[in-house]
CSV table of C-alpha atoms in Angstrom, one decimal:
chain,number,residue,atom,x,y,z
Y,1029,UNK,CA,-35.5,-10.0,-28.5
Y,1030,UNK,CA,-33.0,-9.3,-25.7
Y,1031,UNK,CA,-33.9,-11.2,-22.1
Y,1032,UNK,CA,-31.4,-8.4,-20.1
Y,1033,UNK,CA,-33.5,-5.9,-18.4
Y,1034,UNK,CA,-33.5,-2.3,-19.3
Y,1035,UNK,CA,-30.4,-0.8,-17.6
Y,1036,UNK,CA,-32.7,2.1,-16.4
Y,1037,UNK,CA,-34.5,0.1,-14.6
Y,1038,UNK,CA,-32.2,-2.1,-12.7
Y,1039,UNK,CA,-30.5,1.8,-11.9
Y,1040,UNK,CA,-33.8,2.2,-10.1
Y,1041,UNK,CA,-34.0,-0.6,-7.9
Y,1042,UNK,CA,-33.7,0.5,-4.3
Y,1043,UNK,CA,-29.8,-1.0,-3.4
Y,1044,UNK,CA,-28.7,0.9,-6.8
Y,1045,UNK,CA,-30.1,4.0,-5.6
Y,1046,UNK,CA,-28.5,3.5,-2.2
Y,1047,UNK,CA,-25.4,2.6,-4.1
Y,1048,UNK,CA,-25.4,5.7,-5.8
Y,1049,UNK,CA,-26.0,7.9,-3.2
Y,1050,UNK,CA,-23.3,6.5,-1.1
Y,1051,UNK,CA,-20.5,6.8,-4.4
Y,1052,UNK,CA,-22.5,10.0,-5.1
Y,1053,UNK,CA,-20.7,11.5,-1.4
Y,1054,UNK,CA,-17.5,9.7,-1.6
Y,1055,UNK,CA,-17.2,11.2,-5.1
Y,1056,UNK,CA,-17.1,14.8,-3.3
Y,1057,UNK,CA,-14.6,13.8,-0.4
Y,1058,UNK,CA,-12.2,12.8,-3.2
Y,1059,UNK,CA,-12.9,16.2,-5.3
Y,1060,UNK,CA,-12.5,18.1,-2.1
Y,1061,UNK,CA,-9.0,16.3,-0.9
Y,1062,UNK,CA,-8.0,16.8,-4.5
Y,1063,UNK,CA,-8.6,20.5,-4.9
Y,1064,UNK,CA,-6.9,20.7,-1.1
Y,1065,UNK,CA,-3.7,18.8,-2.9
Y,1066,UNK,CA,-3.8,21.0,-6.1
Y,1067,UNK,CA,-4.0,24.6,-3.4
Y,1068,UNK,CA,-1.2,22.8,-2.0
Y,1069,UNK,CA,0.9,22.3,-5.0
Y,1070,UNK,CA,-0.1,26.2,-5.9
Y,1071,UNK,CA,1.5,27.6,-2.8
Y,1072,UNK,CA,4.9,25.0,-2.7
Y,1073,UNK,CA,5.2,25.8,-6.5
Y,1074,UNK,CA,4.9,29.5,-5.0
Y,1075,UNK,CA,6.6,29.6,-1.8
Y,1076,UNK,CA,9.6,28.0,-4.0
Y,1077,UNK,CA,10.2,30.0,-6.7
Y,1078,UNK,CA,10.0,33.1,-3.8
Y,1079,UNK,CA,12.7,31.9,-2.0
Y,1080,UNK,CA,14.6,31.1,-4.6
Y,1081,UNK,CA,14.6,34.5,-6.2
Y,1082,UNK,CA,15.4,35.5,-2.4
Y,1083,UNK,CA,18.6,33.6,-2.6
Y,1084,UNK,CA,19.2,35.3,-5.9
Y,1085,UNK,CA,19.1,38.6,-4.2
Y,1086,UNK,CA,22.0,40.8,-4.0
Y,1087,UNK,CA,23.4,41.2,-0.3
Y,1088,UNK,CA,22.0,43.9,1.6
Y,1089,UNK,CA,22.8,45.5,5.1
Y,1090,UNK,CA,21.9,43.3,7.8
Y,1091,UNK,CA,19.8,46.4,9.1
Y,1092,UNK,CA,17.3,46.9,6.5
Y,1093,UNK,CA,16.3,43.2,6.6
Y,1094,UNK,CA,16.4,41.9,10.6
Y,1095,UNK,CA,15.3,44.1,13.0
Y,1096,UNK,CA,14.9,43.8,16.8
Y,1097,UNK,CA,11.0,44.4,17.1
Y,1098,UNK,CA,9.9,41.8,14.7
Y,1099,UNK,CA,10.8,38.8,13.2
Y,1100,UNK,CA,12.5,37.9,9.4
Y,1101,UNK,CA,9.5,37.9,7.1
Y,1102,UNK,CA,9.0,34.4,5.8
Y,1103,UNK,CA,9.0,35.6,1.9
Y,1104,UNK,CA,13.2,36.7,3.0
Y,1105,UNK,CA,14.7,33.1,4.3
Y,1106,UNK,CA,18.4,32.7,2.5
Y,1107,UNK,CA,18.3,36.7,1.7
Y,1108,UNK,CA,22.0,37.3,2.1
Y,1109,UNK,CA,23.0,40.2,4.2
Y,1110,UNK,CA,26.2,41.6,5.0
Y,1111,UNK,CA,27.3,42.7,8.3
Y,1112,UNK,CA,30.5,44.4,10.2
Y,1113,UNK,CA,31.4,44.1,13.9
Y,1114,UNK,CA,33.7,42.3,16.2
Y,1115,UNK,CA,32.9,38.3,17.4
Y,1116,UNK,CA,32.3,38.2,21.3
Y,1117,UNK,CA,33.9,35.0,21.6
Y,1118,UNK,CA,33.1,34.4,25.3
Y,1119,UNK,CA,29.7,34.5,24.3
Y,1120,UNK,CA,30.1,31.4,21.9
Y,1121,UNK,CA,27.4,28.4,21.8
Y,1122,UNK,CA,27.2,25.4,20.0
Y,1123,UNK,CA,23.5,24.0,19.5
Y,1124,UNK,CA,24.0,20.2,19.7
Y,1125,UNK,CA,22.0,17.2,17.3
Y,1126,UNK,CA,21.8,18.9,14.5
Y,1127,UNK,CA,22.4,16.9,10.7
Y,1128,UNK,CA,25.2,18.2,8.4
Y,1129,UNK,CA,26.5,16.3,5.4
Y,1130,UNK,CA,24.5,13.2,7.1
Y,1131,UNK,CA,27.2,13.3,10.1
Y,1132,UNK,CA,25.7,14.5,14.0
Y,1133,UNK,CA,27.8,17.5,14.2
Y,1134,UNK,CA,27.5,21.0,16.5
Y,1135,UNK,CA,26.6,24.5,15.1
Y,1136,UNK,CA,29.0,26.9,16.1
Y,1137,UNK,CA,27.0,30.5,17.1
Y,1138,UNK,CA,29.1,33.2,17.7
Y,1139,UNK,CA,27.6,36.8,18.7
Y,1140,UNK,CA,28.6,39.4,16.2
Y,1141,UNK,CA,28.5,42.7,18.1
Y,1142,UNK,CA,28.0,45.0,15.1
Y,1143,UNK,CA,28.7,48.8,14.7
Y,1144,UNK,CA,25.2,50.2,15.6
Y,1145,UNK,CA,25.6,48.6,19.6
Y,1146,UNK,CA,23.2,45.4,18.4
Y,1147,UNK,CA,24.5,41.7,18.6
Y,1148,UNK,CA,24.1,39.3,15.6
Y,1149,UNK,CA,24.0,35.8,15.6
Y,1150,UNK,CA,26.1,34.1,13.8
Y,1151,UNK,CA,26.1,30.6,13.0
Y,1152,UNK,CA,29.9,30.3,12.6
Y,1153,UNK,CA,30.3,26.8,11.1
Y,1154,UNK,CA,30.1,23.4,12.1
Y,1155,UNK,CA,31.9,20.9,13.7
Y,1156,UNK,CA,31.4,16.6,13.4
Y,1157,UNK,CA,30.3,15.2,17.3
Y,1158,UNK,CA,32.7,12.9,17.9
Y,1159,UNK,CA,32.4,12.2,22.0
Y,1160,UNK,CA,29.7,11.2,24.3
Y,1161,UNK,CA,26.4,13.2,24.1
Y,1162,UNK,CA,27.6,16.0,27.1
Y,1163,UNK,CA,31.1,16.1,25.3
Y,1164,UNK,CA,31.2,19.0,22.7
Y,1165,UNK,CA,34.7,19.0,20.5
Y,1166,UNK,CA,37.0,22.3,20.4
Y,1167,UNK,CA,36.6,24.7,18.3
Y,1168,UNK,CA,38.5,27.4,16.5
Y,1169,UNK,CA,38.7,30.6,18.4
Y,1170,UNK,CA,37.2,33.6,15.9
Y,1171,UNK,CA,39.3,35.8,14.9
Y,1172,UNK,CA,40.1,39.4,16.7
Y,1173,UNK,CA,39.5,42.5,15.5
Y,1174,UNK,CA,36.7,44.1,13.0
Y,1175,UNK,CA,35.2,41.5,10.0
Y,1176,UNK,CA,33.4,41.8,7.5
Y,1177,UNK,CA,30.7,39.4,6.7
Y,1178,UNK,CA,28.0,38.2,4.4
Y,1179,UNK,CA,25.7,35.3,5.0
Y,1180,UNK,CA,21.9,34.4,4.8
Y,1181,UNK,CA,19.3,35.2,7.1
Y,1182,UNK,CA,17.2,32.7,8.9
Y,1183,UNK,CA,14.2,33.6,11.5
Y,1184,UNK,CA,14.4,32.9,14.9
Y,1185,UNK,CA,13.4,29.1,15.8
Y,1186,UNK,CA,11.5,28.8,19.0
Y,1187,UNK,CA,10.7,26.8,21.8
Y,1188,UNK,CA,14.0,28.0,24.2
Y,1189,UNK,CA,17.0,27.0,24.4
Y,1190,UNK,CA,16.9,23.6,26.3
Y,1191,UNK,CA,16.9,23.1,29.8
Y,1192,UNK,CA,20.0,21.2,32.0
Y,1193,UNK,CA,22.2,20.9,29.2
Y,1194,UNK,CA,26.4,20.8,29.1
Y,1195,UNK,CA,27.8,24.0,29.5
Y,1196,UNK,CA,27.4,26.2,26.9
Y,1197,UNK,CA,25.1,23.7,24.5
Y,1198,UNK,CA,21.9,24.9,23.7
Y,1199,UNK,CA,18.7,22.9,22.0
Y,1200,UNK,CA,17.9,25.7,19.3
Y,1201,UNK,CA,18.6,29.2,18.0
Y,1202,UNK,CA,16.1,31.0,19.6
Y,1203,UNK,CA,17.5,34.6,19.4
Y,1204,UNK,CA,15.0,36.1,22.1
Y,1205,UNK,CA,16.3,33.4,24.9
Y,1206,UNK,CA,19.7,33.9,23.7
Y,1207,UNK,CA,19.4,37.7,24.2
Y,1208,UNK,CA,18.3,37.0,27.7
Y,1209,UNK,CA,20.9,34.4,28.4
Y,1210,UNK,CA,23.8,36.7,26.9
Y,1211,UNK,CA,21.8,39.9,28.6
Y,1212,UNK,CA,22.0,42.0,24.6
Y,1213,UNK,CA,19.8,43.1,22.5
Y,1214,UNK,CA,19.9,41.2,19.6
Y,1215,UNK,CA,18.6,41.1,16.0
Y,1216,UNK,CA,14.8,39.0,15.8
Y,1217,UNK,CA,17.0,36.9,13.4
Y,1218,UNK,CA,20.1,34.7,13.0
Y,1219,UNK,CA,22.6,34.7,10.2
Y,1220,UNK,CA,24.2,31.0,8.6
Y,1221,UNK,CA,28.1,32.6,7.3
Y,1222,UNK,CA,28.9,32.1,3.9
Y,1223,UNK,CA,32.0,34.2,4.1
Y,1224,UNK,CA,33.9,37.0,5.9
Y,1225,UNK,CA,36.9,38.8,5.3
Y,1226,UNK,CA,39.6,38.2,6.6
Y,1227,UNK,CA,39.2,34.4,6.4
Y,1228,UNK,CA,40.1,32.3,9.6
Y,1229,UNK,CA,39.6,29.2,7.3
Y,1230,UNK,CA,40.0,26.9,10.2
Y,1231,UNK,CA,36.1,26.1,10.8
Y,1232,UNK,CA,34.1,24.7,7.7
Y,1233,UNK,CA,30.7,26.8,7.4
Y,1234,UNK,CA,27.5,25.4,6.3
Y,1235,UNK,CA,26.5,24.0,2.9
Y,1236,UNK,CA,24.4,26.1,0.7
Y,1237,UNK,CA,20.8,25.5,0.8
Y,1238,UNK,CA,19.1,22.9,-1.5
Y,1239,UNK,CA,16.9,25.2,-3.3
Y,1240,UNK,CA,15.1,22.2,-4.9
Y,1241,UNK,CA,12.4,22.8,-2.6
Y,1242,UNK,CA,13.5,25.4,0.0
Y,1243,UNK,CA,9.9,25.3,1.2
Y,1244,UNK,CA,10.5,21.7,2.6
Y,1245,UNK,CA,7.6,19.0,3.1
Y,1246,UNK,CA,6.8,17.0,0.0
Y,1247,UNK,CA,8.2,18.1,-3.5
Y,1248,UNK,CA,6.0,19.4,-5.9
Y,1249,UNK,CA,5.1,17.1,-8.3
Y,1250,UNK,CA,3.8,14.4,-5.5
Y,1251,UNK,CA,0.9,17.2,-4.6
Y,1252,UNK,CA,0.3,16.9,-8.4
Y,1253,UNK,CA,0.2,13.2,-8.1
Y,1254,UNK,CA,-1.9,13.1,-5.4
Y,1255,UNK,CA,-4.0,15.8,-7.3
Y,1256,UNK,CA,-4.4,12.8,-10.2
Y,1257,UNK,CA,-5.0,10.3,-7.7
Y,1258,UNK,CA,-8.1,12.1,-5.6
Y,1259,UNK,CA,-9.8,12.8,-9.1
Y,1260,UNK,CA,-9.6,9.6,-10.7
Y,1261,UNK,CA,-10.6,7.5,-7.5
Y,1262,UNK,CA,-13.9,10.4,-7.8
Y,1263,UNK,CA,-14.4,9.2,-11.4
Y,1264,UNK,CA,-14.3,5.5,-10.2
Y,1265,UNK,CA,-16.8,6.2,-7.6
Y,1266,UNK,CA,-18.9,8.0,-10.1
Y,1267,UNK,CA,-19.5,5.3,-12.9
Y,1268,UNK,CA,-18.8,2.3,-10.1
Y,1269,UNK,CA,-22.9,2.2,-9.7
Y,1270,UNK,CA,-23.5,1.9,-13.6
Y,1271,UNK,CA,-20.2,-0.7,-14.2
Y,1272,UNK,CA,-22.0,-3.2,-11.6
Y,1273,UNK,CA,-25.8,-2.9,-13.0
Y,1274,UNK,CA,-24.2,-3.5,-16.9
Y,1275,UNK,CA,-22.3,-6.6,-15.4
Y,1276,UNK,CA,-25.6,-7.8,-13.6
Y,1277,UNK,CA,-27.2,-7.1,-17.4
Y,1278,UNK,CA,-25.0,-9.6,-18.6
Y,1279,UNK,CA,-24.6,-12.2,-15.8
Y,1280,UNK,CA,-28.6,-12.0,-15.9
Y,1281,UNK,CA,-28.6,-13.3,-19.3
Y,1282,UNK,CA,-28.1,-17.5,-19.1
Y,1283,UNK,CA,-30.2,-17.4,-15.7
Y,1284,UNK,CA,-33.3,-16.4,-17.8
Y,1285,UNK,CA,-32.9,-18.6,-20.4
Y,1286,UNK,CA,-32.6,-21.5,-18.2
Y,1287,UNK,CA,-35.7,-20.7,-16.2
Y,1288,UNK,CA,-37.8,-20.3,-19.0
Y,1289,UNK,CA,-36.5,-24.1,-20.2
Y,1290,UNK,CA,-37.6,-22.4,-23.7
Y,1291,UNK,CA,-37.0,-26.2,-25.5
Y,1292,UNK,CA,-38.4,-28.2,-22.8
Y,1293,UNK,CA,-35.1,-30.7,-23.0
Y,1294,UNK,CA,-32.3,-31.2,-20.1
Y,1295,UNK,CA,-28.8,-30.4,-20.7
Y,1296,UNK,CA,-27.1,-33.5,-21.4
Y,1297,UNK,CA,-23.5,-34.5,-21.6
Y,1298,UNK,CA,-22.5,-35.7,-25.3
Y,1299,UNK,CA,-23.5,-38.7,-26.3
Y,1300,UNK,CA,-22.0,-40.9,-29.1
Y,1301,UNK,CA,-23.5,-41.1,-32.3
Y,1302,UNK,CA,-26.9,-43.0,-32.2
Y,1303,UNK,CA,-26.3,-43.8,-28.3
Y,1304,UNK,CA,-29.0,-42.6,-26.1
Y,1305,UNK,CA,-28.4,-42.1,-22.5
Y,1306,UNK,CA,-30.8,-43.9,-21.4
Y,1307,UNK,CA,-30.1,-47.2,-23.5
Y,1308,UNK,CA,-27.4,-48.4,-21.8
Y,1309,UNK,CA,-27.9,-51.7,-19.8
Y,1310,UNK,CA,-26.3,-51.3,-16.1
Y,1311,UNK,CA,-25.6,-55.4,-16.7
Y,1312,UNK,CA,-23.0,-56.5,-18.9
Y,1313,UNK,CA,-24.3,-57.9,-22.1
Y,1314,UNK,CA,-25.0,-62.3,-21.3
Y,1315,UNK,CA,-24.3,-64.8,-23.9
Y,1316,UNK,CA,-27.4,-65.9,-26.2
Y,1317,UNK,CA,-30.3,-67.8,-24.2
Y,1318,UNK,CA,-28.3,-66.4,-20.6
Y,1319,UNK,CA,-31.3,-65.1,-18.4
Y,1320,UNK,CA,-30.1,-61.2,-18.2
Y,1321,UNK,CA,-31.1,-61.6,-14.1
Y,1322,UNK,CA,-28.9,-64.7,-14.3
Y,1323,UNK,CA,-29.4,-65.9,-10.8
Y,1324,UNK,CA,-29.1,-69.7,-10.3
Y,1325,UNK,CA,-29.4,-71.2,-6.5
Y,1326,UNK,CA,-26.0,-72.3,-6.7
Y,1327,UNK,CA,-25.0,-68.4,-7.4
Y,1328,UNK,CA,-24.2,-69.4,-11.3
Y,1329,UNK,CA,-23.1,-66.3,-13.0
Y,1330,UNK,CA,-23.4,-65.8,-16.8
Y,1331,UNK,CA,-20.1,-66.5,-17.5
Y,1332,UNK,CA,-20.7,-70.1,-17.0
Y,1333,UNK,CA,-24.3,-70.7,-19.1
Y,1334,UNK,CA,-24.5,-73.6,-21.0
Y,1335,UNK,CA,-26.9,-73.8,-24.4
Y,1336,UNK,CA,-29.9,-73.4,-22.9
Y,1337,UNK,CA,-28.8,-71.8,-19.9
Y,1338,UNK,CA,-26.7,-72.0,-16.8
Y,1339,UNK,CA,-27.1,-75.0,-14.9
Y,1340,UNK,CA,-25.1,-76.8,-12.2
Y,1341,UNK,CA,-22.9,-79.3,-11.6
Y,1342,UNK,CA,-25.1,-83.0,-12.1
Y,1343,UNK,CA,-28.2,-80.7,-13.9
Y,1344,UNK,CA,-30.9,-82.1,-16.6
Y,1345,UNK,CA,-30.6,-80.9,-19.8
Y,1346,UNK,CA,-34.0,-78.9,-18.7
Y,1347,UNK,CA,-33.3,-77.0,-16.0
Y,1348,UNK,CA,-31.4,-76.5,-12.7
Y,1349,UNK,CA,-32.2,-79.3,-10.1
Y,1350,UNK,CA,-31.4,-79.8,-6.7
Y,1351,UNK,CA,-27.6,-81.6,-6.3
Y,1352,UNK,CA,-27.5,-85.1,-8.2
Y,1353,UNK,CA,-31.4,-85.2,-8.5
Y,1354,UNK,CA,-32.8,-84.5,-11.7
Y,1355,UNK,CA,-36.1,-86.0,-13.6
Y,1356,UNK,CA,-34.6,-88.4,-16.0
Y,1357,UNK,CA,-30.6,-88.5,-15.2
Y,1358,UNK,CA,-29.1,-91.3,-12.8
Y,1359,UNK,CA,-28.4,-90.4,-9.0
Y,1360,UNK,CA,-24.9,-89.6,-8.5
Y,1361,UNK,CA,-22.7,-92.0,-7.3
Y,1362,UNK,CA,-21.2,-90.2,-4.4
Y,1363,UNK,CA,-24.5,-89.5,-3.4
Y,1364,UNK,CA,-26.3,-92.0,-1.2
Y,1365,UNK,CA,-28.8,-90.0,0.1
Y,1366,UNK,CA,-30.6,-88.0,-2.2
Y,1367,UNK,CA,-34.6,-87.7,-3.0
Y,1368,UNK,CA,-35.7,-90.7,-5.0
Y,1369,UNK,CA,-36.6,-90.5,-8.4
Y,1370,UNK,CA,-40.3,-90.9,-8.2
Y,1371,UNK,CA,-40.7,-91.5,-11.8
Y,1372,UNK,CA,-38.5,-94.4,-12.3
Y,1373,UNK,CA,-36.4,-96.8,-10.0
Y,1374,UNK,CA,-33.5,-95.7,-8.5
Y,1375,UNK,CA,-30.1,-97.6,-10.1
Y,1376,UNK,CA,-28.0,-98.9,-7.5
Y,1377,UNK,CA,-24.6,-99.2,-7.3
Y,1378,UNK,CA,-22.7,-102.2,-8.0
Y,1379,UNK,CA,-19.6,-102.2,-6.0
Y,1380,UNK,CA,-17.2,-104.8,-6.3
Y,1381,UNK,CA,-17.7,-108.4,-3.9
């Protein structure tokens, strides 16, 4: 019959159902964050494959996508549009700090005053920063004359254009404060050129887009991952109250046994055969007739017993005696001045005349 408690029970004990309880609501924090990551994934697997079909679009007139009273719809970033007019070079910007090719370069925005009296902005090309900060490097005048253009439209960025900056640098392509600035009305809108006829080919435009994942942020597969991650940390929290009462099961097991002492014995370290661990003497083992206390007054140890025992220097064959005194044996010659023999007279010593 098994000693481990029923696993039941030990589930009911107060601290498990605390436990529980406490798993039980992280368990629906990490469902929650991981359908939040999975809606995520759904609208960047969405947004993406929009605005790459938008890239895919044929060019259209830059008048039935970008008006003046609203901005670019979001769904129509990297539509390409085509547009005709003449560049107002005095106009010319050049937004500074931006990253192109991983160099610090300047956008070149040109105003494109098209046929229908409204300006477009143009993001001519770019050019490498080179100087100081306030130093902006020159640029290729546009070309005269009427072009013909096609590029793809971008919505307006906001927050102005920067405040007490080098002439004719600007912080970002906001088209409204640029309209101000230049006093035109221009499109709510700005266009990056991908080519325009007839071809100055003395400014380098802008890399295409990476349309990996033109929606930007994180790629799609890490919103899967951290879909996978939220719901396998809500599984863990799930079974994390049963995996510690089944370990307590079986670290319970030996503690019983030994409390109920079931054979009555103490563990003992192994013994050799037929040795008991109690027979061992603590004394080493004395010759034969060697008193196993082995004492004598002088401090005699075993090691130096005679055949009936240890006795000192000068003792009777009976027993230890006190230094050159014993009950039968003759005084010791050195010694003048021991006890006399009260059993027999004391020999004297015969020294020569």
């Amino acid at each position: 019959m098994s000693d481990r408690p029923p696993l039941l029970r030990t589930l009911r004990q107060g601290r498990y159902l605390r436990l529980a309880a406490l798993c039980l609501l992280a368990a629906a924090v990490c469902v929650m964050a991981g359908v939040w990551q999975y809606h995520r994934w759904h609208g960047k697997h969405a947004t993406n494959a929009e605005l790459r079909a938008s890239a895919a679009t044929a060019p259209v007139p830059v008048g039935d996508l970008l008006r003046t009273d609203r901005p670019l719809p979001p769904a129509d970033r990297f539509r390409m549009v085509t547009a005709r007019g003449t560049w107002d070079a005095a106009g010319e910007l050049y937004v500074r700090q931006r990253q192109v090719n991983s160099a610090l370069a300047f956008l070149v925005v040109t105003p494109l005053r098209t046929d229908d009296g409204r300006t477009l902005l143009v993001v001519r090309g770019w050019q490498a920063a080179t100087g100081s900060a306030t130093q902006r490097p020159a640029t290729p005048a546009p070309p005269p004359g009427e072009v013909a253009l096609v590029g793809r439209a971008y919505p307006s960025e906001h927050g102005g254009i920067g405040a007490n900056l080098p002439d004719r640098q600007i912080q970002r392509i906001d088209t409204a404060a640029i309209g101000s600035r230049l006093g035109v009305t221009v499109y709510d809108g700005y266009v990056e050129l991908a080519d325009q006829q007839p071809d100055p080919g003395n400014l380098a435009v802008l890399p295409a887009p990476d349309l990996t994942n033109p929606a930007g942020g994180a790629d799609e597969w890490q919103h899967l991952a951290y879909v996978a991650q939220w719901f396998c940390l809500a599984a863990l929290a799930l079974a994390a109250p049963f995996l510690l009462a089944v370990l307590e099961r079986r670290d319970a097991t030996p503690r019983l046994a030994t409390a109920a002492d079931l054979d009555g014995t103490e563990p003992h370290a192994a013994e050799p055969d037929g040795a008991h661990p109690h027979a061992a003497d603590p004394h080493a083992a004395e010759p034969d007739g060697a008193d196993p206390d082995g004492a004598d007054p002088d401090g005699a140890g075993p090691h130096g017993a005679g055949p009936h025992g240890a006795r000192p220097h000068g003792a009777g064959p009976h027993g230890a005696e006190p230094d050159g005194a014993g009950p039968h044996g003759a005084e010791h010659p050195e010694d003048r001045h021991g006890p006399e023999d009260p059993h027999g007279p004391q020999v004297a010593h015969v020294g020569a005349g």
